[in-house]
Every structure is written in structure tokens, then in C-alpha cells.
Tab-separated table of C-alpha atoms in Angstrom:
chain	number	residue	atom	x	y	z
A	1	MET	CA	95.068	-98.540	-40.506
A	2	SER	CA	92.619	-96.895	-38.115
A	3	ALA	CA	93.568	-94.894	-35.035
A	4	SER	CA	91.998	-97.547	-32.861
A	5	HIS	CA	94.180	-100.240	-34.380
A	6	VAL	CA	97.258	-98.052	-33.724
A	7	SER	CA	96.420	-97.673	-30.065
A	8	GLU	CA	95.473	-101.294	-29.460
A	9	PRO	CA	97.776	-103.708	-31.466
A	10	SER	CA	96.870	-107.496	-31.760
A	11	PRO	CA	98.345	-110.151	-29.427
A	12	SER	CA	100.092	-111.862	-32.455
A	13	SER	CA	102.321	-108.867	-32.826
A	14	GLY	CA	103.885	-109.521	-29.388
A	15	ALA	CA	103.727	-105.854	-28.499
A	16	PRO	CA	102.826	-105.113	-24.927
A	17	ALA	CA	99.494	-103.444	-24.415
A	18	PRO	CA	99.743	-99.667	-23.578
A	19	PRO	CA	99.232	-98.687	-20.048
A	20	ALA	CA	95.695	-97.773	-18.951
A	21	ASP	CA	96.671	-94.310	-17.898
A	22	ARG	CA	98.254	-93.404	-21.238
A	23	ALA	CA	95.740	-90.515	-21.740
A	24	ASP	CA	97.071	-88.951	-18.597
A	25	ASP	CA	100.681	-88.722	-20.130
A	26	ALA	CA	99.513	-86.786	-23.147
A	27	SER	CA	101.115	-83.392	-23.888
A	28	PRO	CA	99.197	-80.303	-22.784
A	29	PRO	CA	97.175	-78.843	-25.503
A	30	ALA	CA	98.658	-75.983	-27.474
A	31	PRO	CA	96.787	-72.692	-27.546
A	32	SER	CA	96.693	-72.993	-31.311
A	33	ALA	CA	93.608	-73.934	-33.315
A	34	VAL	CA	95.571	-76.826	-34.805
A	35	PRO	CA	94.289	-80.256	-33.607
A	36	GLN	CA	96.348	-81.700	-30.768
A	37	ILE	CA	97.453	-85.357	-31.046
A	38	PRO	CA	99.271	-87.229	-28.204
A	39	GLU	CA	102.943	-88.051	-28.755
A	40	PRO	CA	103.154	-91.762	-30.044
A	41	THR	CA	105.688	-94.069	-28.323
A	42	PRO	CA	108.685	-95.523	-30.448
A	43	GLU	CA	106.848	-98.905	-30.376
A	44	GLU	CA	103.617	-97.302	-31.596
A	45	LEU	CA	105.580	-95.590	-34.403
A	46	ARG	CA	107.056	-98.729	-35.621
A	47	ASN	CA	103.502	-100.226	-35.899
A	48	ILE	CA	102.207	-97.207	-37.784
A	49	PRO	CA	102.158	-97.422	-41.434
A	50	ALA	CA	104.444	-95.024	-43.367
A	51	ASP	CA	101.666	-92.863	-44.768
A	52	ARG	CA	100.029	-92.468	-41.346
A	53	ARG	CA	103.392	-91.737	-39.815
A	54	LEU	CA	103.937	-88.937	-42.378
A	55	GLU	CA	100.551	-87.563	-41.605
A	56	LEU	CA	101.373	-87.530	-37.886
A	57	LEU	CA	104.821	-85.846	-38.435
A	58	GLU	CA	103.043	-83.200	-40.579
A	59	LEU	CA	100.543	-82.491	-37.851
A	60	GLN	CA	103.433	-82.178	-35.364
A	61	ARG	CA	105.172	-79.849	-37.711
A	62	GLN	CA	102.055	-77.610	-38.043
A	63	ARG	CA	101.681	-77.628	-34.246
A	64	LEU	CA	105.256	-76.352	-33.835
A	65	ASP	CA	104.821	-73.870	-36.582
A	66	ALA	CA	101.798	-72.535	-35.019
A	67	GLU	CA	103.491	-72.264	-31.695
A	68	ARG	CA	106.379	-70.314	-33.317
A	69	ASP	CA	103.811	-67.991	-35.104
A	70	ARG	CA	102.067	-67.338	-31.742
A	71	ARG	CA	105.316	-66.468	-30.067
A	72	ARG	CA	106.427	-64.317	-32.973
A	73	HIS	CA	103.028	-62.497	-33.014
A	74	SER	CA	103.195	-61.943	-29.277
A	75	LYS	CA	106.650	-60.546	-29.500
A	76	HIS	CA	105.625	-58.347	-32.476
A	77	GLN	CA	102.620	-56.966	-30.403
A	78	TRP	CA	104.958	-56.272	-27.510
A	79	PHE	CA	107.333	-54.291	-29.706
A	80	ASN	CA	104.409	-52.412	-31.324
A	81	SER	CA	103.115	-51.443	-27.911
A	82	ILE	CA	106.497	-50.234	-26.911
A	83	GLY	CA	106.762	-48.206	-30.182
A	84	ILE	CA	103.316	-46.716	-29.628
A	85	LEU	CA	104.135	-45.815	-26.072
A	86	ILE	CA	107.418	-44.201	-27.128
A	87	GLY	CA	105.577	-42.290	-29.803
A	88	VAL	CA	102.926	-41.026	-27.400
A	89	LEU	CA	105.605	-39.932	-24.895
A	90	ALA	CA	107.466	-38.260	-27.744
A	91	ALA	CA	104.280	-36.454	-28.838
A	92	VAL	CA	103.600	-35.314	-25.246
A	93	ALA	CA	107.145	-34.169	-24.696
A	94	GLY	CA	106.962	-32.192	-28.046
A	95	LEU	CA	103.686	-30.600	-26.933
A	96	VAL	CA	105.134	-29.625	-23.554
A	97	ALA	CA	108.166	-28.241	-25.188
A	98	THR	CA	105.956	-26.234	-27.559
A	99	VAL	CA	103.796	-24.805	-24.746
A	100	LEU	CA	106.877	-23.881	-22.726
A	101	THR	CA	108.428	-22.220	-25.734
A	102	TRP	CA	105.182	-20.285	-26.461
A	103	ARG	CA	104.871	-19.150	-22.832
A	104	ALA	CA	108.453	-18.109	-22.827
A	105	GLY	CA	107.858	-16.099	-25.980
A	106	GLN	CA	104.660	-14.547	-24.533
A	107	ASP	CA	106.651	-13.519	-21.403
A	108	GLU	CA	109.336	-11.972	-23.543
A	109	LEU	CA	106.742	-10.219	-25.651
A	110	HIS	CA	104.974	-8.974	-22.538
A	111	ILE	CA	108.237	-7.650	-21.077
A	112	ALA	CA	109.087	-5.947	-24.377
A	113	LYS	CA	105.683	-4.263	-24.566
A	114	GLU	CA	105.973	-3.179	-20.884
A	115	GLY	CA	109.239	-1.566	-21.753
A	116	GLN	CA	107.832	0.180	-24.766
A	117	VAL	CA	104.923	1.448	-22.718
A	118	THR	CA	107.322	2.720	-20.036
A	119	ASP	CA	109.489	4.535	-22.712
A	120	ARG	CA	106.417	6.053	-24.333
A	121	TYR	CA	105.076	7.212	-20.972
A	122	THR	CA	108.392	8.735	-19.960
A	123	LYS	CA	108.752	10.650	-23.171
A	124	ALA	CA	105.155	11.882	-23.016
A	125	VAL	CA	105.492	13.190	-19.398
A	126	GLU	CA	108.651	14.977	-20.336
A	127	GLN	CA	106.940	16.610	-23.274
A	128	LEU	CA	104.188	17.924	-20.850
A	129	GLY	CA	106.768	20.205	-19.379
A	130	SER	CA	107.686	21.675	-22.759
A	131	ASP	CA	107.489	25.501	-23.290
A	132	LYS	CA	105.731	24.838	-26.654
A	133	ARG	CA	101.931	24.495	-26.425
A	134	GLU	CA	101.729	22.151	-29.440
A	135	VAL	CA	104.218	19.767	-27.820
A	136	ARG	CA	102.257	19.636	-24.677
A	137	THR	CA	99.072	18.958	-26.537
A	138	ALA	CA	100.704	16.131	-28.495
A	139	ALA	CA	101.901	14.759	-25.204
A	140	VAL	CA	98.386	14.733	-23.922
A	141	TYR	CA	97.014	12.667	-26.811
A	142	ALA	CA	100.091	10.339	-26.493
A	143	LEU	CA	99.201	9.723	-23.009
A	144	GLU	CA	95.599	8.937	-23.962
A	145	ARG	CA	96.921	6.226	-26.440
A	146	ILE	CA	98.985	4.707	-23.639
A	147	ALA	CA	96.014	4.710	-21.249
A	148	ARG	CA	93.872	2.913	-23.785
A	149	ASP	CA	96.713	0.352	-24.528
A	150	SER	CA	97.519	-0.312	-20.853
A	151	ALA	CA	94.687	-0.528	-18.350
A	152	ARG	CA	97.209	-0.850	-15.529
A	153	ASP	CA	98.684	2.536	-16.255
A	154	ARG	CA	95.396	4.270	-16.906
A	155	PRO	CA	94.750	5.563	-13.359
A	156	THR	CA	98.303	6.977	-13.183
A	157	ILE	CA	97.738	8.794	-16.534
A	158	ILE	CA	94.417	10.110	-15.320
A	159	ASP	CA	96.165	11.513	-12.256
A	160	VAL	CA	98.898	13.083	-14.364
A	161	LEU	CA	96.391	14.771	-16.728
A	162	ALA	CA	94.204	15.858	-13.891
A	163	ALA	CA	97.256	17.461	-12.123
A	164	CYS	CA	98.142	19.390	-15.356
A	165	THR	CA	94.626	20.719	-15.514
A	166	ARG	CA	94.465	21.740	-11.940
A	167	GLU	CA	97.866	23.622	-12.286
A	168	HIS	CA	96.618	25.509	-15.333
A	169	ASP	CA	96.305	29.293	-14.458
A	170	PRO	CA	94.529	31.245	-17.217
A	171	ALA	CA	95.439	34.815	-17.803
A	172	PRO	CA	93.262	37.211	-15.842
A	173	ALA	CA	90.543	39.098	-17.755
A	174	ILE	CA	91.526	42.729	-18.645
A	175	LYS	CA	88.230	44.143	-17.336
A	176	ASP	CA	86.034	42.982	-14.435
A	177	ASP	CA	83.057	42.641	-16.649
A	178	ALA	CA	84.997	40.899	-19.446
A	179	LEU	CA	84.253	37.286	-20.317
A	180	PRO	CA	86.754	34.711	-18.699
A	181	PRO	CA	89.389	33.409	-21.025
A	182	GLU	CA	89.051	30.043	-22.762
A	183	PRO	CA	91.601	27.390	-21.613
A	184	ASP	CA	94.702	26.757	-23.549
A	185	THR	CA	94.636	24.044	-26.234
A	186	ASP	CA	96.710	21.647	-24.173
A	187	VAL	CA	94.405	22.014	-21.077
A	188	ALA	CA	91.334	21.674	-23.341
A	189	ALA	CA	92.901	18.571	-24.774
A	190	ALA	CA	93.594	17.149	-21.322
A	191	LEU	CA	89.985	17.754	-20.253
A	192	THR	CA	88.670	16.110	-23.428
A	193	VAL	CA	90.865	12.978	-22.822
A	194	LEU	CA	89.807	12.874	-19.202
A	195	GLY	CA	86.203	13.105	-20.168
A	196	ARG	CA	86.279	10.250	-22.665
A	197	LEU	CA	88.750	7.757	-21.002
A	198	PRO	CA	86.790	4.668	-19.878
A	199	ARG	CA	86.377	4.554	-16.042
A	200	PRO	CA	84.104	2.295	-13.917
A	201	ALA	CA	80.721	3.384	-13.221
A	202	PRO	CA	80.113	4.595	-9.655
A	203	ALA	CA	78.725	2.051	-7.194
A	204	PRO	CA	75.255	2.603	-5.722
A	205	SER	CA	75.255	4.895	-2.689
A	206	SER	CA	73.748	2.138	-0.474
A	207	ARG	CA	76.843	0.054	-1.185
A	208	ARG	CA	79.262	2.856	-0.641
A	209	ILE	CA	77.899	3.204	2.993
A	210	LEU	CA	78.688	-0.432	3.643
A	211	ILE	CA	81.736	-1.035	1.543
A	212	PRO	CA	84.325	1.596	0.693
A	213	SER	CA	84.400	2.409	-3.017
A	214	SER	CA	87.240	1.294	-5.036
A	215	ILE	CA	86.570	3.468	-7.959
A	216	HIS	CA	89.331	5.824	-9.016
A	217	THR	CA	88.231	9.380	-8.265
A	218	LEU	CA	88.994	12.067	-10.824
A	219	ASP	CA	90.397	14.908	-8.874
A	220	LEU	CA	89.681	18.197	-10.645
A	221	HIS	CA	89.081	20.409	-7.729
A	222	SER	CA	89.513	24.139	-8.210
A	223	ILE	CA	90.290	23.939	-11.870
A	224	ARG	CA	89.666	27.087	-13.866
A	225	VAL	CA	88.460	26.059	-17.287
A	226	PRO	CA	85.600	28.340	-18.512
A	227	HIS	CA	84.181	27.598	-21.988
A	228	SER	CA	85.336	24.068	-21.816
A	229	GLN	CA	84.058	21.584	-24.276
A	230	LEU	CA	82.925	18.613	-22.310
A	231	SER	CA	79.914	17.344	-24.127
A	232	ARG	CA	79.217	13.635	-23.280
A	233	ALA	CA	82.190	13.614	-20.964
A	234	ASN	CA	82.365	10.917	-18.276
A	235	LEU	CA	82.850	12.755	-15.099
A	236	ASN	CA	81.264	10.238	-12.729
A	237	ASP	CA	82.519	10.512	-9.183
A	238	ALA	CA	84.662	13.427	-10.092
A	239	ASP	CA	85.868	15.946	-7.512
A	240	LEU	CA	85.087	19.343	-9.032
A	241	THR	CA	84.811	21.374	-5.849
A	242	GLY	CA	85.490	25.128	-6.367
A	243	ALA	CA	85.953	24.654	-10.116
A	244	ASN	CA	85.246	27.351	-12.662
A	245	LEU	CA	83.174	25.746	-15.477
A	246	SER	CA	81.306	28.910	-16.428
A	247	GLU	CA	79.918	28.761	-19.994
A	248	ALA	CA	81.123	25.261	-20.338
A	249	ASN	CA	79.515	22.815	-22.700
A	250	LEU	CA	78.419	19.743	-20.611
A	251	ARG	CA	75.572	18.719	-22.778
A	252	GLU	CA	74.840	14.862	-22.295
A	253	ALA	CA	77.723	14.673	-19.820
A	254	THR	CA	77.515	12.135	-16.988
A	255	LEU	CA	78.442	13.496	-13.486
A	256	ILE	CA	76.750	10.800	-11.332
A	257	ASP	CA	77.655	11.288	-7.703
A	258	ALA	CA	80.269	13.996	-8.621
A	259	ASP	CA	81.251	16.545	-6.010
A	260	LEU	CA	80.428	20.065	-7.347
A	261	ASN	CA	80.350	21.997	-4.189
A	262	ASP	CA	80.801	25.699	-4.704
A	263	VAL	CA	81.346	25.200	-8.390
A	264	ASP	CA	80.819	28.043	-10.972
A	265	LEU	CA	78.478	26.848	-13.807
A	266	THR	CA	77.067	30.171	-14.675
A	267	GLY	CA	75.679	30.094	-18.182
A	268	ALA	CA	76.805	26.417	-18.671
A	269	ASP	CA	74.978	24.010	-21.058
A	270	LEU	CA	73.888	20.955	-19.030
A	271	ASN	CA	71.065	19.925	-21.281
A	272	ASP	CA	70.417	16.086	-21.018
A	273	ALA	CA	73.244	15.698	-18.521
A	274	ASP	CA	73.011	13.070	-15.869
A	275	LEU	CA	73.586	14.713	-12.396
A	276	THR	CA	72.067	11.841	-10.315
A	277	LEU	CA	73.196	12.157	-6.599
A	278	VAL	CA	75.408	15.194	-7.453
A	279	ASP	CA	76.444	17.516	-4.731
A	280	LEU	CA	75.821	21.090	-5.752
A	281	VAL	CA	75.835	22.832	-2.440
A	282	ASP	CA	76.577	26.503	-2.756
A	283	ALA	CA	76.989	26.093	-6.513
A	284	ASP	CA	76.392	28.972	-8.898
A	285	LEU	CA	74.209	27.740	-11.806
A	286	SER	CA	72.567	31.138	-12.620
A	287	GLY	CA	71.555	31.369	-16.280
A	288	ALA	CA	72.510	27.671	-16.922
A	289	THR	CA	70.368	25.439	-19.088
A	290	LEU	CA	69.435	21.984	-17.769
A	291	SER	CA	66.511	21.006	-19.904
A	292	ASP	CA	65.836	17.241	-19.626
A	293	ALA	CA	68.673	16.908	-17.238
A	294	ASN	CA	68.531	14.201	-14.520
A	295	LEU	CA	68.908	15.677	-11.041
A	296	ARG	CA	67.261	12.832	-9.066
A	297	ARG	CA	68.249	12.966	-5.340
A	298	ALA	CA	70.778	15.807	-6.097
A	299	ILE	CA	71.855	17.994	-3.350
A	300	LEU	CA	71.312	21.746	-4.301
A	301	ALA	CA	71.122	23.299	-0.923
A	302	ASP	CA	71.837	27.116	-0.961
A	303	ALA	CA	72.620	26.857	-4.751
A	304	ASP	CA	72.143	29.840	-6.988
A	305	LEU	CA	69.594	28.844	-9.649
A	306	ARG	CA	68.374	32.191	-10.713
A	307	ASP	CA	66.965	32.241	-14.365
A	308	VAL	CA	68.081	28.665	-14.761
A	309	ILE	CA	66.194	26.603	-17.304
A	310	LEU	CA	65.071	23.250	-15.869
A	311	SER	CA	62.137	22.432	-18.217
A	312	ASP	CA	61.391	18.650	-18.337
A	313	ALA	CA	64.114	18.100	-15.819
A	314	SER	CA	63.830	15.239	-13.272
A	315	LEU	CA	64.256	16.619	-9.692
A	316	THR	CA	62.639	13.766	-7.838
A	317	GLY	CA	63.717	13.488	-4.251
A	318	ALA	CA	66.164	16.496	-4.817
A	319	PHE	CA	67.288	18.584	-1.878
A	320	LEU	CA	66.795	22.272	-2.714
A	321	SER	CA	66.637	23.778	0.703
A	322	ARG	CA	67.275	27.557	0.623
A	323	ALA	CA	68.005	27.364	-3.083
A	324	ASP	CA	67.430	30.562	-5.064
A	325	LEU	CA	65.185	29.697	-8.011
A	326	ASN	CA	64.004	33.245	-8.671
A	327	GLY	CA	62.785	33.419	-12.258
A	328	ALA	CA	63.710	29.839	-12.970
A	329	ILE	CA	61.917	27.924	-15.641
A	330	LEU	CA	60.613	24.650	-14.360
A	331	SER	CA	57.840	23.821	-16.907
A	332	LEU	CA	57.011	20.176	-16.967
A	333	ALA	CA	59.741	19.458	-14.378
A	334	ASP	CA	59.298	16.477	-12.057
A	335	LEU	CA	59.855	17.601	-8.457
A	336	THR	CA	58.058	14.683	-6.767
A	337	GLY	CA	59.141	14.378	-3.181
A	338	ALA	CA	61.613	17.325	-3.499
A	339	ASP	CA	62.642	19.276	-0.421
A	340	LEU	CA	62.141	22.989	-1.211
A	341	THR	CA	62.049	24.206	2.375
A	342	GLY	CA	63.069	27.800	2.491
A	343	ALA	CA	63.700	28.021	-1.323
A	344	ASP	CA	62.992	31.211	-3.103
A	345	LEU	CA	60.625	30.449	-6.143
A	346	THR	CA	59.753	34.021	-6.794
A	347	ASP	CA	58.373	34.540	-10.314
A	348	ALA	CA	59.407	31.035	-11.180
A	349	TYR	CA	57.612	29.136	-14.064
A	350	LEU	CA	56.274	25.857	-12.949
A	351	LEU	CA	53.655	25.268	-15.684
A	352	ASP	CA	52.480	21.670	-15.614
A	353	ALA	CA	55.254	20.781	-12.978
A	354	ASN	CA	54.816	17.825	-10.820
A	355	LEU	CA	55.310	18.770	-7.145
A	356	THR	CA	53.536	15.862	-5.674
A	357	GLY	CA	54.546	15.308	-2.117
A	358	ALA	CA	57.032	18.175	-2.190
A	359	ASP	CA	58.004	19.950	0.931
A	360	LEU	CA	57.174	23.702	0.727
A	361	THR	CA	57.709	24.763	4.134
A	362	ASP	CA	58.836	28.527	4.200
A	363	THR	CA	59.092	28.279	0.365
A	364	ASP	CA	58.501	31.754	-1.223
A	365	LEU	CA	55.995	31.199	-4.108
A	366	THR	CA	55.364	34.934	-4.754
A	367	GLY	CA	54.424	35.439	-8.328
A	368	ALA	CA	55.235	31.786	-9.225
A	369	ASN	CA	53.231	30.417	-12.119
A	370	LEU	CA	51.705	27.125	-11.140
A	371	THR	CA	49.269	26.808	-14.009
A	372	GLY	CA	48.569	23.100	-14.575
A	373	ALA	CA	50.907	22.035	-11.794
A	374	ASP	CA	50.323	19.068	-9.640
A	375	LEU	CA	50.534	20.021	-5.964
A	376	ARG	CA	48.730	16.956	-4.418
A	377	LYS	CA	50.055	15.929	-0.991
A	378	ILE	CA	52.474	18.896	-0.651
A	379	LYS	CA	53.829	19.683	2.807
A	380	GLY	CA	54.201	22.900	4.533
A	381	LYS	CA	51.486	24.894	2.789
A	382	SER	CA	47.805	24.695	2.314
A	383	ALA	CA	46.054	25.173	-1.111
A	384	ASP	CA	44.751	28.622	0.111
A	385	GLU	CA	48.234	29.830	1.095
A	386	VAL	CA	49.534	28.850	-2.270
A	387	ARG	CA	46.639	30.557	-4.127
A	388	ARG	CA	47.159	33.762	-2.166
A	389	VAL	CA	50.748	34.276	-3.542
A	390	ALA	CA	51.037	32.262	-6.674
A	391	ARG	CA	49.313	32.119	-10.049
A	392	THR	CA	47.006	29.143	-10.263
A	393	ASP	CA	43.883	28.170	-12.253
A	394	ALA	CA	41.385	25.402	-12.567
A	395	THR	CA	44.076	23.028	-13.872
A	396	THR	CA	46.217	23.435	-10.839
A	397	ARG	CA	45.659	20.284	-8.646
A	398	PHE	CA	45.812	20.231	-4.926
């Protein structure tokens, strides 16, 4: 029997015709993909053949099974979402716990290291007061290791080593003309360590005028350490006023903006040293060697530079007012723009030196050798005045 026959029975059957709005009473369609069939009335069921009735029942069962599967799947998805959320929260909690544990471990390790540094520092400082020189020397190198391990303690250690060096009092020479004694091994070690410990480079002078420098100054004023081995030492911004560094080895050392007022550097080796902006007022450098040294804008007013060797040195913009350069060797030196007012250059050697724009007001050039020198744009003296007292030739430029 067809579906149209089921929904519209013949008049001979005596069954009443279904209402016109039967379609409005149909069950709402299920969200499943299974075909939806309206619920038949009891009267319709009686008129449906058995095989068709079984077919309808089977379709109804499939619809119910599909609905149950949908609900079961939805519930399963909900439980899965809850499980995933719980897993994520557990993972996050585990990660947070791991980070907190790691940080706590790092804090404990930092505290332990700080404690070890403090113990090492205390022991080394105590050893500096030992009567045995070898113990004091070992303490100096122990402090160097601490300074390299702990940047925070480095300025303090520099101060301690500098203080030990300043308090050093060498035994006096037996005779007046005898050479000054060399520093003790512990003092020499302290100077070596101070010279090689890393320190910030000095700020440009223009910035220092506007902004106070925060660089830690190395205080070595009035130290008495002749014959010191300070080759390639970092003495930037150091205070060495009144120090005795006679016969010291300062080859390739850096003393940028250092204060060397009234320092004794007689016979010192300063070859290739960087003395930019250094203050050498009243300093004694007689007999010192400064070949290829950098003395740009250095202040050497009233300095004793007798017989000093300054060949190939850079003295551009240097202030040498009233300096004693008697017999000094300045061959190939660059004195561009230097202030030599009142300086004594008697018998000085200035072969092929560059004195362009230098101020030679009241400068004594008696016997000075200016062969090949460049004297263009000099101030304070005419070419004739120079020729009358100094040795010049056709290669001398005016």
C-alpha cells in the first residue's frame, strides 16, 4: 500500500478523514540525518499493512537510536573538553611550580655564592696584614680572583689594593746617588693587579663638564714604587699625584685623563703609552722615553722634559708652557697647535717635526735643530727670528 493510500482511506472503510491541519501536528524534525516521518494515529496504524508498519517502527527506532547517539556524543565531547581543560591547568600548574622551584634554587645558589665570596674576601684581607711577604702576595692574587668573579665587589677590592700600595714605604737608599729600591713583591703584585683589572673607560671631557663622572677613580697618589712593571697597565683616570714611578716600565700603558701632577717619571719607559688629556704639571720626565706616545691635549706646563725622547710622539694641542725641553729629541713629533709659550727648547732635536700653528711666544729655540720641520702658521715668532737662533735649512717650511 502506498503512503497516499495510508493518509487518505476510502469511504467504504468507514474511517473518518484526517483533519486538514494534520501536517501542523507533526513532531519537530530531529537534528539527525535519519528521515523524519510524522507519528501515525492509532486508526492509521490499524489500516497500515503489517510490513509497512514494521518499516515505520524500524524508522522510529533508528530515529530514537540516532537521538541517543547524538546525546551520548555530546556528553562525550563535554567530558573530553573538561579533561583537556584539567590537563592544561595541570600542565600550567606544573610549569609554574617548576619555575618557582628553579627561582628558589637560583636564589639559594646566589646566597651561597655571596657567602663564599664574603668568606674569601675576609680571609684575603686578613692575609694582607701578615708579616710574611709571600702570604701577602698570595692574598693580592686571591683578591684579584674575587674581583673578577664579583663585579659588585671590584671597586672595593681596587680601593683595598690601592690603599696597600699607598701605605708601602720602601727602605731608603743607602747613598744619595744610589738607585731607588724596587718595590716589594706584594706591592709589585698589587700594582700589576690594579693595572689589569677591568675598569670603565673614562668619559669624554666634554661630558664630564656637563655630567659628573661615575667612573671609579684609582687613587694611587704619593705611591713610591720605582722600577715598577706596569707594561700595558690600565691606569685611566688614576690619581698618581706626587707618585714616584722613576725607571718604571709603562710601555703601552693607558693613562687617559690621569692626574700625574708632580709625579717622578725620570728614566721611565712610556713608549707607545696613551697619555691623552693627562695632567703632567710640574712632572719630572727627564731622561724618559716616550717614542710613539700619545700626548694629545696633555698638560705639561712647567714639566721637566730634559733629554726626553719624544720621537714620533703626538703632542697635538698639548700645553707645554714653560716646559723644559732642553736637549729633548722630538724628531717626527706632531706638535700641531701646541702651546710652547715660554718653553725651553735649547739644543732640542725637531727634525721633520710638525709645528704647524704652534704658539712659540717667548720660546727659547737656541741651537734647536729644525731641519725639515714644518713651521707654517706658527705664532709668536717670525721666520727670521727662528733662523737667527735655530738650525734650519731649505727643507724647513715657514
